[in-house]
mmCIF file of C-alpha atoms in Angstrom:
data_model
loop_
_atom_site.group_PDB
_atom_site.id
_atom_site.type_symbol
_atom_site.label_atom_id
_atom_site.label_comp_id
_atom_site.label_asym_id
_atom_site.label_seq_id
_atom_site.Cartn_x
_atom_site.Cartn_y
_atom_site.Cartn_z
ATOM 1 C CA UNK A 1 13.370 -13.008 -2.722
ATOM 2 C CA UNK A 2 10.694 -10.675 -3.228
ATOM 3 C CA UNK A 3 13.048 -7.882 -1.674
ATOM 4 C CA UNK A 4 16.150 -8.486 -4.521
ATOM 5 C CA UNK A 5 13.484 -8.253 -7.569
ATOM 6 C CA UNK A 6 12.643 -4.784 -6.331
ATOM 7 C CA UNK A 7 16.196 -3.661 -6.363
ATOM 8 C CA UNK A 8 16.027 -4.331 -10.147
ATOM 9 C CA UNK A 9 12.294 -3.685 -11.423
ATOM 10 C CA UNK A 10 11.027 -1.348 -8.604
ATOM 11 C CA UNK A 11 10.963 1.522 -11.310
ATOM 12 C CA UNK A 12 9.100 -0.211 -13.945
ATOM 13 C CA UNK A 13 5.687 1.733 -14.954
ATOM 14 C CA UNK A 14 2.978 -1.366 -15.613
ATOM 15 C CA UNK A 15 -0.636 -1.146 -14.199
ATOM 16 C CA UNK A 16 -2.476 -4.801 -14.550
ATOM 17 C CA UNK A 17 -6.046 -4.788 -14.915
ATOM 18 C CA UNK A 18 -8.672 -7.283 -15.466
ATOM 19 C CA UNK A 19 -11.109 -9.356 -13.780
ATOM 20 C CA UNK A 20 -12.318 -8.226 -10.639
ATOM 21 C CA UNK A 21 -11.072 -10.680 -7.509
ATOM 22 C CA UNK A 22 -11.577 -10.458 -4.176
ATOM 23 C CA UNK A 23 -8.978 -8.898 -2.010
ATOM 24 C CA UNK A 24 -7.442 -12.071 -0.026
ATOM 25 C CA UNK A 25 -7.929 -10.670 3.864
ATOM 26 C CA UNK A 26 -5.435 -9.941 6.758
ATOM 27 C CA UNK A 27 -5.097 -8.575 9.884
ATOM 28 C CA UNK A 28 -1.432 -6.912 10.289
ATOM 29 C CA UNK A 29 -0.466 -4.832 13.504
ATOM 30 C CA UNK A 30 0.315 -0.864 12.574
ATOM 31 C CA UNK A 31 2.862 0.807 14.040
ATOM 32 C CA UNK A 32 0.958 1.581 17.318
ATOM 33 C CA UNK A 33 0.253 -2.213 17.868
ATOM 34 C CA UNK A 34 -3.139 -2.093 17.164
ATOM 35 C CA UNK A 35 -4.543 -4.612 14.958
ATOM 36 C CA UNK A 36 -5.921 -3.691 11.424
ATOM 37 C CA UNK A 37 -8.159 -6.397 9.435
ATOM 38 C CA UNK A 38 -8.727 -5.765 5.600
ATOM 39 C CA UNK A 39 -12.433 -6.758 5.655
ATOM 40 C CA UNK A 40 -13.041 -4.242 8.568
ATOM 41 C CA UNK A 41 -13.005 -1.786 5.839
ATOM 42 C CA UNK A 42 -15.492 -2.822 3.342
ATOM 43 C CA UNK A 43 -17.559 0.281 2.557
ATOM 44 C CA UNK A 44 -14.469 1.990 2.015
ATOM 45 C CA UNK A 45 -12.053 2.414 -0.999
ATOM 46 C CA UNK A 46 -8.800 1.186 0.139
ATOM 47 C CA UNK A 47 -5.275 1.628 -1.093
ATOM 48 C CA UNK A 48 -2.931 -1.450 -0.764
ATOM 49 C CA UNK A 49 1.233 -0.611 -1.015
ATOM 50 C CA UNK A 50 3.757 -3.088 0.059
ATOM 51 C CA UNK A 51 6.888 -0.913 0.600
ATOM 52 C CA UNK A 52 9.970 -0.637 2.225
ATOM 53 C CA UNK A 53 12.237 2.281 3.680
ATOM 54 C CA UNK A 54 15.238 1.262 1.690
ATOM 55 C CA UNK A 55 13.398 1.492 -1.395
ATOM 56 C CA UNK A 56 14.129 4.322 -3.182
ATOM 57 C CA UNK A 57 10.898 4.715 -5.617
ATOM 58 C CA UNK A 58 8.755 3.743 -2.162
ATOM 59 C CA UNK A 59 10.350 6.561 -0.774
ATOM 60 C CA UNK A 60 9.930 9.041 -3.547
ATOM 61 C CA UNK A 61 6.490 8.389 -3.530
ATOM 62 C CA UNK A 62 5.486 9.138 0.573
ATOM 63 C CA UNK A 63 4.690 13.128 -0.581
ATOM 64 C CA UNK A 64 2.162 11.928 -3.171
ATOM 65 C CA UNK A 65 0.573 9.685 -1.151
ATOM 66 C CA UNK A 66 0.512 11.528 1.902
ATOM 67 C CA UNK A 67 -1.188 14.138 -0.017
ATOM 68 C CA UNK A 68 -3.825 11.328 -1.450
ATOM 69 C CA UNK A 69 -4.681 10.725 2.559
ATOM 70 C CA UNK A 70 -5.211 14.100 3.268
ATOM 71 C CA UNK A 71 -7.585 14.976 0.114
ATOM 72 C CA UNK A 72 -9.461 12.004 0.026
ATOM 73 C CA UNK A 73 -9.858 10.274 3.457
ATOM 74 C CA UNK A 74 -12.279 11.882 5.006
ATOM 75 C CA UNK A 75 -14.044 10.994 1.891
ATOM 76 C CA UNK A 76 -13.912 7.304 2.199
ATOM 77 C CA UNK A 77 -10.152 6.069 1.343
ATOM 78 C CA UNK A 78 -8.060 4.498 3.339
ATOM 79 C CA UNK A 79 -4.711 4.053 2.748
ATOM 80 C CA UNK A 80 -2.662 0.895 4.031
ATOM 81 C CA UNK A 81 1.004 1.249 3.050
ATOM 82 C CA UNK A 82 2.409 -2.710 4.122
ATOM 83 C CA UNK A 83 6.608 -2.650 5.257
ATOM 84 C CA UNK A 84 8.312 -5.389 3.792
ATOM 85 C CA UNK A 85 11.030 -4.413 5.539
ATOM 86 C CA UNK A 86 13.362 -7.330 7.009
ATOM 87 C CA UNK A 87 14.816 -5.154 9.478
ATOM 88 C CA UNK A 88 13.549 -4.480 12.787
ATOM 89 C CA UNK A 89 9.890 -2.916 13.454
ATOM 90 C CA UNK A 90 11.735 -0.646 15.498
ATOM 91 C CA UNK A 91 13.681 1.416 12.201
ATOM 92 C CA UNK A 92 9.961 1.296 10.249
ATOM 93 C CA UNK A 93 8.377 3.189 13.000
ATOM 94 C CA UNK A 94 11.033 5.837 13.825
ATOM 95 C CA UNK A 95 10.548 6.135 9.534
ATOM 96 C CA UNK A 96 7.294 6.829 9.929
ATOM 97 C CA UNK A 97 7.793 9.042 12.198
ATOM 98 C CA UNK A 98 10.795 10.521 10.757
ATOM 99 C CA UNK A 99 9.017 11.127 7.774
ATOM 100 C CA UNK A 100 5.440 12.358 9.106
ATOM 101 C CA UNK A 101 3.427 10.074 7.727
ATOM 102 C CA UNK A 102 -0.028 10.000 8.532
ATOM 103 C CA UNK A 103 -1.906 7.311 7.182
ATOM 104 C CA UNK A 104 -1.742 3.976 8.487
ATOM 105 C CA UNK A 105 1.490 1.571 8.451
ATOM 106 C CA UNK A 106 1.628 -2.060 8.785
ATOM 107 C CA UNK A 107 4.160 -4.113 9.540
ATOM 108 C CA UNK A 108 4.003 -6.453 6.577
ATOM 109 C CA UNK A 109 4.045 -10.731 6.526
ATOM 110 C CA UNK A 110 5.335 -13.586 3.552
ATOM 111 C CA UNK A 111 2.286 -15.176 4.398
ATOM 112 C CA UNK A 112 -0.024 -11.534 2.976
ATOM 113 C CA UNK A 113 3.043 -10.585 0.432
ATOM 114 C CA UNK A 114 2.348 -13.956 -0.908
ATOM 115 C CA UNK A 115 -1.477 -13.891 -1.032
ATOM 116 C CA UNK A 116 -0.859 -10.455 -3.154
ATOM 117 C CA UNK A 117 1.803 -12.351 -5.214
ATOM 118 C CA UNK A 118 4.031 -9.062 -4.601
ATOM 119 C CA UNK A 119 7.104 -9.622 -6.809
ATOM 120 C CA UNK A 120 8.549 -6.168 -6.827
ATOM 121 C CA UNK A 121 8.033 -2.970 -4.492
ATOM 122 C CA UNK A 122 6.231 -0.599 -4.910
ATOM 123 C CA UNK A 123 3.131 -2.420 -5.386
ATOM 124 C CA UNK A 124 -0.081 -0.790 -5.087
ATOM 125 C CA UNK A 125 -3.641 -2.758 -4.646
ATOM 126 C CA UNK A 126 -6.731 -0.627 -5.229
ATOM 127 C CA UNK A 127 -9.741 -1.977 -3.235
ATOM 128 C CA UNK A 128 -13.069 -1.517 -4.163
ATOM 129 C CA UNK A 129 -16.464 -0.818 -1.416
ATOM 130 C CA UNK A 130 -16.910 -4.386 -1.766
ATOM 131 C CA UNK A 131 -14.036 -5.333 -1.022
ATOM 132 C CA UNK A 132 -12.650 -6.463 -4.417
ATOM 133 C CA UNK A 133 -9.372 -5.714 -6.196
ATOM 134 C CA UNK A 134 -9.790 -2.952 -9.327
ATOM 135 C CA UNK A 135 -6.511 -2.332 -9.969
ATOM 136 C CA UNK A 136 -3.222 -3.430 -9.586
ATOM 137 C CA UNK A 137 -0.146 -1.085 -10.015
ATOM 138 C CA UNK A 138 3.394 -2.557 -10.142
ATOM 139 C CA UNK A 139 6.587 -0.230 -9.902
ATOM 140 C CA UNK A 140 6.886 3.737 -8.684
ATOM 141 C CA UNK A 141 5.254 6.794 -10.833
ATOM 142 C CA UNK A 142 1.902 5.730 -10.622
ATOM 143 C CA UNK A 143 0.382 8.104 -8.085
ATOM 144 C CA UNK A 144 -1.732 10.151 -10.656
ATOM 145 C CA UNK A 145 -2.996 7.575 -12.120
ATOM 146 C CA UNK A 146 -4.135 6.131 -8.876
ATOM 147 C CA UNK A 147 -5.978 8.882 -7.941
ATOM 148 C CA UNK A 148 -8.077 9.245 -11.252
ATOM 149 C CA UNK A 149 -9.036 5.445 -10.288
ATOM 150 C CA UNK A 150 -9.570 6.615 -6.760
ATOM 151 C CA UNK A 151 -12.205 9.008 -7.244
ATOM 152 C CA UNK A 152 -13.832 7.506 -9.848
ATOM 153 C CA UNK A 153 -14.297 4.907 -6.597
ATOM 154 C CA UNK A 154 -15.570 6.850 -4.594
#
C-alpha cells in the first residue's frame, strides 16, 4: 500500500524532472464539500501534495506551505494539498482546522493517487498555466526548492 511505503521513504530528498506531461484531471470534494476540478485552474500555477495527518514529514511541512499560500496566491498559485488518509473525513477536517490551514484540502481517491503514481507521501506535483506537470518532488524538505520553481512559474 501506498500508505506503508511512506512510513519507510517519506523522508527521502529526490525531485524527478523531465519531460513535460499533462497533469491527469480530477475533481475531489474539499473539506467544505464543494467540488474542486484540476482543469478549472488552468491559468494558474498549481501545487499538487498527497498527504496525510499521520505523516510526520507531511506534518512538518504545513508552516512552509502555509506560508507559500499566503505569499504567492494572490499571485496566481494555488495550492491543493490531497489526504490520503484512510481514516474518516471527519479527523482530516477537524486537522485542518486544528491546524489553521488555509489553502484548500481535498479529500484524496486510489483512483487520482494512482493516476499520480504516488508511491510515498509527501509527494508534491508542480502544475504549470497550461496545465502540465514541471516538477515532481518525492519525500519532505523540499519546500525551498519548490518555491524557486514556483516563481520562476509565475
Amino acid at each position: 500500500s501506498i500508505l506503508a511505503c511512506a512510513l519507510f521513504a517519506g523522508c527521502t530528498d529526490k525531485k524527478k524532472a523531465g519531460a513535460t506531461a499533462a497533469a491527469p484531471d480530477f475533481t475531489l470534494q474539499d473539506i467544505s464539500g464543494k467540488k474542486v476540478r484540476l482543469a478549472d485552474l488552468k491559468g494558474k500555477v498549481v501545487l499538487i501534495e498527497f498527504w496525510a495527518t499521520w505523516c510526520p514529514p507531511c506534518r512538518a511541512e504545513i508552516p512552509a506551505i502555509e506560508r507559500l499560500h499566503a505569499q504567492y496566491g494572490s499571485k496566481g498559485l494555488t495550492i491543493l494539498a490531497i489526504s490520503l488518509d484512510e481514516g474518516g473525513w471527519d479527523g482530516v477536517q477537524s486537522f485542518a482546522k486544528e491546524h489553521k490551514i488555509s489553502y484548500t484540502v481535498l479529500r484524496g481517491t486510489e483512483d487520482v493517487s494512482g493516476k499520480y503514481m504516488v508511491r510515498l507521501i509527501p509527494s508534491m506535483f508542480l502544475i504549470d498555466k497550461q496545465g502540465n506537470i514541471k516538477k515532481q518532488y518525492m519525500g519532505g524538505g523540499n519546500v525551498e526548492v519548490v518555491e524557486q520553481e514556483i516563481k520562476a512559474l509565475l
